[in-house]
Tab-separated table of C-alpha atoms in Angstrom:
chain	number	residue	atom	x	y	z
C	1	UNK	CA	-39.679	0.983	-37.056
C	2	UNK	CA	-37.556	0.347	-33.629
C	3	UNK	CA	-34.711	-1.621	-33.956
C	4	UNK	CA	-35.157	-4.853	-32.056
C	5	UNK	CA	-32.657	-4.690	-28.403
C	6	UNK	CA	-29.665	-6.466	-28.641
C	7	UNK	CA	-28.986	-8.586	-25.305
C	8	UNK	CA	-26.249	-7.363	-23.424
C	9	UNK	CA	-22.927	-8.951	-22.265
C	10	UNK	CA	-23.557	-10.600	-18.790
C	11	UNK	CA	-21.356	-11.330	-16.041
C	12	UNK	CA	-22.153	-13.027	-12.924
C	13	UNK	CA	-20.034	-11.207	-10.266
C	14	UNK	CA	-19.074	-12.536	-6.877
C	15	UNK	CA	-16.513	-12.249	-3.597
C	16	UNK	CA	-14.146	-9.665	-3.151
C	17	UNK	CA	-10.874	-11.597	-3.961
C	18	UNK	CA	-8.358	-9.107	-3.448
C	19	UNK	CA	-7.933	-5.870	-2.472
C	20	UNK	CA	-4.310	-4.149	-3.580
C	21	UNK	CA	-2.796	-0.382	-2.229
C	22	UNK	CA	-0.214	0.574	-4.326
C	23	UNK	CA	1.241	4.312	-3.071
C	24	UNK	CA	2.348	7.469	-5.293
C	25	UNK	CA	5.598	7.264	-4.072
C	26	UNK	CA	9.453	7.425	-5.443
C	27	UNK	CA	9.544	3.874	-4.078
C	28	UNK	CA	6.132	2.837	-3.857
C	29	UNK	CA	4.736	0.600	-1.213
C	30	UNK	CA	2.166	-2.477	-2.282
C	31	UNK	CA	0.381	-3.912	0.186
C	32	UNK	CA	-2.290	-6.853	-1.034
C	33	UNK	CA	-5.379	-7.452	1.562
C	34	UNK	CA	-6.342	-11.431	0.910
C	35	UNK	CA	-8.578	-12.045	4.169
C	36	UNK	CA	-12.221	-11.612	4.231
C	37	UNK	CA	-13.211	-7.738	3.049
C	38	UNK	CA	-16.106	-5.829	1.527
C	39	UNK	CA	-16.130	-2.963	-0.262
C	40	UNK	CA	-18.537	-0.157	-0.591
C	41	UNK	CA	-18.405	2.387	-2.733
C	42	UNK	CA	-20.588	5.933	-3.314
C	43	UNK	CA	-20.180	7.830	-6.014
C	44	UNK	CA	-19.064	11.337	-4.986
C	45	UNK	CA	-20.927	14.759	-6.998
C	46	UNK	CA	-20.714	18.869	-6.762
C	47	UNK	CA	-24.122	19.171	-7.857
C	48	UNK	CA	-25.317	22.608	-9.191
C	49	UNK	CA	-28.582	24.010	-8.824
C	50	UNK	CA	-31.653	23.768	-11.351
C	51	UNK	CA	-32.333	27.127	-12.558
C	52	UNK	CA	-35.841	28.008	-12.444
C	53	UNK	CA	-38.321	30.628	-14.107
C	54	UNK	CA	-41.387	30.738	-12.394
C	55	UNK	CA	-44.217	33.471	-13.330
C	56	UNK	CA	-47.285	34.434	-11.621
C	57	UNK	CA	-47.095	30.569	-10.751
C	58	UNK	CA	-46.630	29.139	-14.343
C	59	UNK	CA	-43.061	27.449	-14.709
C	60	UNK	CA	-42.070	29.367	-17.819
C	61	UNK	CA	-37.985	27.456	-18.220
C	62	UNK	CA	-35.580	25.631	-16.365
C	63	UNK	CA	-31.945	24.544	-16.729
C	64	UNK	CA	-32.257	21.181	-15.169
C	65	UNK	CA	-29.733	20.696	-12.318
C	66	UNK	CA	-26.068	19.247	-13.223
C	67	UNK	CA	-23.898	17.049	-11.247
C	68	UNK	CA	-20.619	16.972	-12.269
C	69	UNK	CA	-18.721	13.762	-10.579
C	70	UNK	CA	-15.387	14.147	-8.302
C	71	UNK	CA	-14.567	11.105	-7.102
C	72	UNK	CA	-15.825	8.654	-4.583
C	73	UNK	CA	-16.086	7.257	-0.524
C	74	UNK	CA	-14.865	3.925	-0.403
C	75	UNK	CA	-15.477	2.294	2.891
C	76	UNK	CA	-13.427	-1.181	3.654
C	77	UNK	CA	-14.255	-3.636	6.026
C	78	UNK	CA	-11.388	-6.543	7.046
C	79	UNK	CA	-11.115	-8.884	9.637
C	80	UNK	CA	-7.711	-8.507	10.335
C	81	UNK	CA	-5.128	-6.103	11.442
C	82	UNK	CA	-2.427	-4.961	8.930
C	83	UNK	CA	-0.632	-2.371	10.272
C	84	UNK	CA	1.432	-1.845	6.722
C	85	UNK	CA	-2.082	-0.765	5.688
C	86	UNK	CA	-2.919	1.508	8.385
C	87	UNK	CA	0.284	3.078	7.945
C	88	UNK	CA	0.061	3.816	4.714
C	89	UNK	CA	-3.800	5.392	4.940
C	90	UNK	CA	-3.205	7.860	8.139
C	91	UNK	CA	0.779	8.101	8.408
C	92	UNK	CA	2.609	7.071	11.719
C	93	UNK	CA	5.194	4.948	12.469
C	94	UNK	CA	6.116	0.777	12.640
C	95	UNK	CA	8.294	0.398	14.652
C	96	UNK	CA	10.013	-3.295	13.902
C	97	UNK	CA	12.172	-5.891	16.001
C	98	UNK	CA	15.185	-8.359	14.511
C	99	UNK	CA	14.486	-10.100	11.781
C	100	UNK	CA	11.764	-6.935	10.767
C	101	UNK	CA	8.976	-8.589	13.325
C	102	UNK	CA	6.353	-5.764	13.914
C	103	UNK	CA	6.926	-4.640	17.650
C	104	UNK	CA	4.352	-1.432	17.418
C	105	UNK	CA	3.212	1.135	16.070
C	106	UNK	CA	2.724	4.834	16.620
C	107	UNK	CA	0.293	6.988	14.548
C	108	UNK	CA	0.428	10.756	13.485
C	109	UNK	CA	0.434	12.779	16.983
C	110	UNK	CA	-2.419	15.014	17.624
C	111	UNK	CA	-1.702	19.087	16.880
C	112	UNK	CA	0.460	17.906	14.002
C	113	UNK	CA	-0.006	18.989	9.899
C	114	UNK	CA	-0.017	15.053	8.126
C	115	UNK	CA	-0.932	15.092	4.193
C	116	UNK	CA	-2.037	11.353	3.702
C	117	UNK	CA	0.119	9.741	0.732
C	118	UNK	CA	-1.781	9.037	-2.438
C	119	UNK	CA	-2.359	5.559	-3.577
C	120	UNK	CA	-4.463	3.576	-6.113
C	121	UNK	CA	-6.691	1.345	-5.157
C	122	UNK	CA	-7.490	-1.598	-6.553
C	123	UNK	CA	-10.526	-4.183	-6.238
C	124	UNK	CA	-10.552	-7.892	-7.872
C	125	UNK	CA	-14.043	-9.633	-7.752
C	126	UNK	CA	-14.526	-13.514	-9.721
C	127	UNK	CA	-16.542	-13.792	-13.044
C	128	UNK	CA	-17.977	-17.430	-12.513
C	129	UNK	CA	-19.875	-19.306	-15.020
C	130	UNK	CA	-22.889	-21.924	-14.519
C	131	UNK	CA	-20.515	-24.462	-13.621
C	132	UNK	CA	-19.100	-22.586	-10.937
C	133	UNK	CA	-15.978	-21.920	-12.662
C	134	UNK	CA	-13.764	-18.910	-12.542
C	135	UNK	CA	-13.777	-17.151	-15.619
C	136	UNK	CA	-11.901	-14.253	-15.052
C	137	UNK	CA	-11.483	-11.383	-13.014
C	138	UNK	CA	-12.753	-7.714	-12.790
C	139	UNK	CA	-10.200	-5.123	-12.038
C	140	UNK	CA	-11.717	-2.142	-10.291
C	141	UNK	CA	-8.867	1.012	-10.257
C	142	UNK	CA	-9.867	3.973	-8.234
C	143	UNK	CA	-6.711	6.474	-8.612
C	144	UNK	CA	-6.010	9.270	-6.328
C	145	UNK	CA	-6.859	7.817	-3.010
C	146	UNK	CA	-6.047	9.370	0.392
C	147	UNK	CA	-7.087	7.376	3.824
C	148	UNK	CA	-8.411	9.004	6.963
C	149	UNK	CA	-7.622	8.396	10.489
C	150	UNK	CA	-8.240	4.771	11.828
C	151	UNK	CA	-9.785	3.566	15.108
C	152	UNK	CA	-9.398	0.251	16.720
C	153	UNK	CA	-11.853	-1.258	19.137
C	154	UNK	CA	-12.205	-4.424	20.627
C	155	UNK	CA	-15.235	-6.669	22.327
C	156	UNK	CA	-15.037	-9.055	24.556
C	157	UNK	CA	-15.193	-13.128	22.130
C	158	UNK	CA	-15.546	-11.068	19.117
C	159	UNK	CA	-12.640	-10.857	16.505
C	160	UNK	CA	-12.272	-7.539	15.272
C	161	UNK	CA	-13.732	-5.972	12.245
C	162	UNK	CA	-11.467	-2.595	11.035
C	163	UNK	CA	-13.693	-0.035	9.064
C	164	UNK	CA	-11.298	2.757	6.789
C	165	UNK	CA	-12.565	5.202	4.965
C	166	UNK	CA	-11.346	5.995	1.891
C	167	UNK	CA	-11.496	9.301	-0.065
C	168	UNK	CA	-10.476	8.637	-4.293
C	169	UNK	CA	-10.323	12.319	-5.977
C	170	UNK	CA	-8.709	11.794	-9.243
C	171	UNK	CA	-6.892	14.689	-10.883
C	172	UNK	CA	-8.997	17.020	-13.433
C	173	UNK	CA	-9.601	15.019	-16.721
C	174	UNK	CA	-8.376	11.803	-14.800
C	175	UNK	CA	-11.695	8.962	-15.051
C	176	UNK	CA	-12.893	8.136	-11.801
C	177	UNK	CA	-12.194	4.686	-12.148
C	178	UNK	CA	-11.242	1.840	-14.749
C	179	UNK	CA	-12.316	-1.516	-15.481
C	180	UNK	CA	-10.841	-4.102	-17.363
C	181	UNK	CA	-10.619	-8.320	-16.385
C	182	UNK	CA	-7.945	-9.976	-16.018
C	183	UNK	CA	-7.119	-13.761	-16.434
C	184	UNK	CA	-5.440	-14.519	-13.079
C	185	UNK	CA	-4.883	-12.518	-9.657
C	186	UNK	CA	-2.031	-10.783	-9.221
C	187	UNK	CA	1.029	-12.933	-7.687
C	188	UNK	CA	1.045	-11.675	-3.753
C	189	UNK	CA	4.933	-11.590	-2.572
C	190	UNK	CA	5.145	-13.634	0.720
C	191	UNK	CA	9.267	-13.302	0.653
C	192	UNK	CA	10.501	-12.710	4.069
C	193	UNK	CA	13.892	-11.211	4.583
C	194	UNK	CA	16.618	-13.095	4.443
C	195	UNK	CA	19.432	-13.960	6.859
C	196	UNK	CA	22.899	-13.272	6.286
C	197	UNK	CA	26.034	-14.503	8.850
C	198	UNK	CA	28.141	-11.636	9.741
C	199	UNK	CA	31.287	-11.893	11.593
C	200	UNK	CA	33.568	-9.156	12.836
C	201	UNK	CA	37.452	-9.625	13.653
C	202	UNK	CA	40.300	-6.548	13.885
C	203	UNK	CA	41.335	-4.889	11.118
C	204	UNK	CA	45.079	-4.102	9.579
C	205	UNK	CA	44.937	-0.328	11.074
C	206	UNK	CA	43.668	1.142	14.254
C	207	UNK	CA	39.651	1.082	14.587
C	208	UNK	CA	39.447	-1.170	11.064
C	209	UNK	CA	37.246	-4.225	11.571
C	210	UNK	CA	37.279	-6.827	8.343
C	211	UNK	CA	33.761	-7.881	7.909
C	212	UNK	CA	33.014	-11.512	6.281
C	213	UNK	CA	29.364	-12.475	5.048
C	214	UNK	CA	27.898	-15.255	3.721
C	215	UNK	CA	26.115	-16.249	1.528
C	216	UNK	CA	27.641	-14.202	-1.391
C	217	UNK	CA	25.208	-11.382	-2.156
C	218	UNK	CA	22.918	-12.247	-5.513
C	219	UNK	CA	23.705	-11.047	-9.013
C	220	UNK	CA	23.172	-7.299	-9.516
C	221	UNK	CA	22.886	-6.710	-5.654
C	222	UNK	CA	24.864	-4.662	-3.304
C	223	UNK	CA	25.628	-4.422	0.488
C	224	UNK	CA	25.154	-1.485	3.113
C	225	UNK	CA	25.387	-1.114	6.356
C	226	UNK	CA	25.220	0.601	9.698
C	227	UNK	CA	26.673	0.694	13.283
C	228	UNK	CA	25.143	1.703	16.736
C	229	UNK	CA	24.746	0.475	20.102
C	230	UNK	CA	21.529	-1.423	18.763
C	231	UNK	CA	21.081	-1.423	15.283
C	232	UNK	CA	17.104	-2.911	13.660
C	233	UNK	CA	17.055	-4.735	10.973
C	234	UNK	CA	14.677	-3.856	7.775
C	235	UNK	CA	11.849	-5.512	6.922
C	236	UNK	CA	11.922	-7.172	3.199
C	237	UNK	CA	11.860	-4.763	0.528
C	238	UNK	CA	12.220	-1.626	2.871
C	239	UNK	CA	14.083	0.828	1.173
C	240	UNK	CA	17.578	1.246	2.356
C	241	UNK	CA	18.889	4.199	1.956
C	242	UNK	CA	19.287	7.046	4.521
C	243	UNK	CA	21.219	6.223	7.611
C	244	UNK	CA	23.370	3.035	5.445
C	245	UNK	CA	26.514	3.275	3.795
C	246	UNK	CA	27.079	1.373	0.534
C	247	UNK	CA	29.792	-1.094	1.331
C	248	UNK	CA	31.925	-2.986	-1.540
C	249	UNK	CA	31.798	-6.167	0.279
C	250	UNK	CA	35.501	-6.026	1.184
C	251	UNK	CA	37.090	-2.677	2.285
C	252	UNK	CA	37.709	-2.494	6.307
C	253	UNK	CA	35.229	-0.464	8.185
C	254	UNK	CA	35.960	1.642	10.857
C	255	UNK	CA	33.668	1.150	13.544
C	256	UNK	CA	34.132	0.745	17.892
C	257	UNK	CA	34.434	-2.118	19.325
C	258	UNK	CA	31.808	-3.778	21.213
C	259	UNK	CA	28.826	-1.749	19.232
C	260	UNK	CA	26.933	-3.741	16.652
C	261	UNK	CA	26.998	-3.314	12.857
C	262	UNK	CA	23.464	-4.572	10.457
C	263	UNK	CA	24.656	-5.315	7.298
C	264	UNK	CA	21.824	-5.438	4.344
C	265	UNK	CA	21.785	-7.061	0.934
C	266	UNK	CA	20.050	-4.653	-1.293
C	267	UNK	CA	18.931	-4.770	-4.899
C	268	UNK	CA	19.118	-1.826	-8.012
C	269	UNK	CA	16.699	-0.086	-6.337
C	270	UNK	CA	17.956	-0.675	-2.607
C	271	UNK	CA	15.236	-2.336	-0.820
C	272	UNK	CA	16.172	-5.238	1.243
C	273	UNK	CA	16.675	-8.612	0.280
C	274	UNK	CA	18.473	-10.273	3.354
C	275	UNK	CA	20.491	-8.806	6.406
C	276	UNK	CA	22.501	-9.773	9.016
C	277	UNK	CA	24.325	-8.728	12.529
C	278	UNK	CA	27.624	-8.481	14.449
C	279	UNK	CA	29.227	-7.325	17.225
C	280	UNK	CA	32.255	-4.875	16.372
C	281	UNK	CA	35.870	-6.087	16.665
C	282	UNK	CA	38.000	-3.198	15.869
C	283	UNK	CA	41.950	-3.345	16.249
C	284	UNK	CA	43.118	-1.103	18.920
């Protein structure tokens, strides 16, 4: 005799919450989309043939066609521009103003070879009950992501809705995604950088400058810094490392009068916690 079914574990699923890219990188970038997205997502297959033996018209045996699955096409919708994200799904460059405000950006230029980084992507929807009440949260992680180039258009009184296409082709053996919930969403990093006072006065030897900053640098953090005749400040948590010299908060500097020096506050892992400029003055 059948066994009677068993009713399955339901979950009422609703809203795209959050949306986090977190790259494959030595220092990874993780950017969190909060506004108001969608997510589609199609399975992606490398489908082989049925085999078929067909005699005088009589099907005699098949081997049934397989599909064996390789990843998926993710398309996101937003309704607002972050150009962190764009950069990090078809290359380019941000270029970034004092204080780390976003002054422009310049994608990949045509005729060049760009391999997208790799990121994971990954999607948070609400569990609600009958009350209305957040239960929890499904995690959605698609690994092995790679963007595609991105266009933006414009209409006249409409605000903008970005489209990316997104390509997840996880490594042989790898699942193509996992689930799992979560009690709360995870906590989205709004620090901005920092400010540091910098002042610049002559040195004990010829082309020294003695450098004081305030406020003190935090526990475990260290200072670098730069000269130039304009000099751009990072933006919070950039990584800090070619172009800067590691400073011990106290030796002279040489440097030219009249140029400018950026001096960042960095953590273990050098990305920047608060910065600060000067204008040079050297002894002569």
């Amino acid at each position: 005799m059948a066994a009677n079914p068993k009713k399955g574990t339901e979950a009422a699923m609703i809203d795209c919450c959050m949306i986090v890219v977190t790259t494959e990188e030595d220092n990874p970038r993780s950017i969190a989309v909060t506004s108001d997205t969608a997510i589609a997502v199609e399975a992606q297959y490398d489908t082989r043939e049925a085999v078929r033996l067909v005699i005088k018209d009589i099907l005699k045996a098949q081997k049934p066609e397989r599909r064996i699955p390789v990843g998926h096409t993710i398309t996101l919708t937003d309704n607002l521009t972050i150009l962190e994200m764009i950069e990090i799904l078809q290359g380019g460059t941000i270029t970034r103003g004092e204080g780390g405000k976003i002054t422009g950006y310049t994608p990949p230029p045509i005729g060049e070879k760009y391999t997208p980084v790799k990121f994971k992507l990954d999607v948070y929807t609400s569990q609600i009950d009958e009350g209305g009440n957040t239960v929890q949260y499904e995690k959605i992680s698609y690994p092995g992501c790679q963007g595609s180039p991105v266009a933006l258009g414009a209409e006249d009184n409409v605000f903008r809705v970005n489209t990316y296409t997104i390509n997840s082709a996880p490594k042989n053996g790898e699942a193509p995604y996992t689930l799992e919930y979560v009690d709360e969403l995870p906590t989205v990093d709004e620090a901005v950088l920092g400010a540091l006072t910098v002042t610049s006065k002559a040195g004990s030897t010829t082309g020294k400058t003695v450098l004081t900053v305030s406020p003190t640098k935090g526990s475990g953090n260290s200072y670098k810094y730069k000269t130039g005749a304009s000099v751009t400040a990072p933006v919070y948590d950039e990584v800090c490392s070619s172009g800067y010299t590691d400073w011990d908060g106290s030796a002279e500097i040489t440097a030219t009068t009249g140029q400018k020096i950026l001096v960042v506050e960095v953590d273990s892992a050098n990305k920047a916690k608060a910065a600060g400029t000067a204008t040079v003055a050297a002894k002569a």
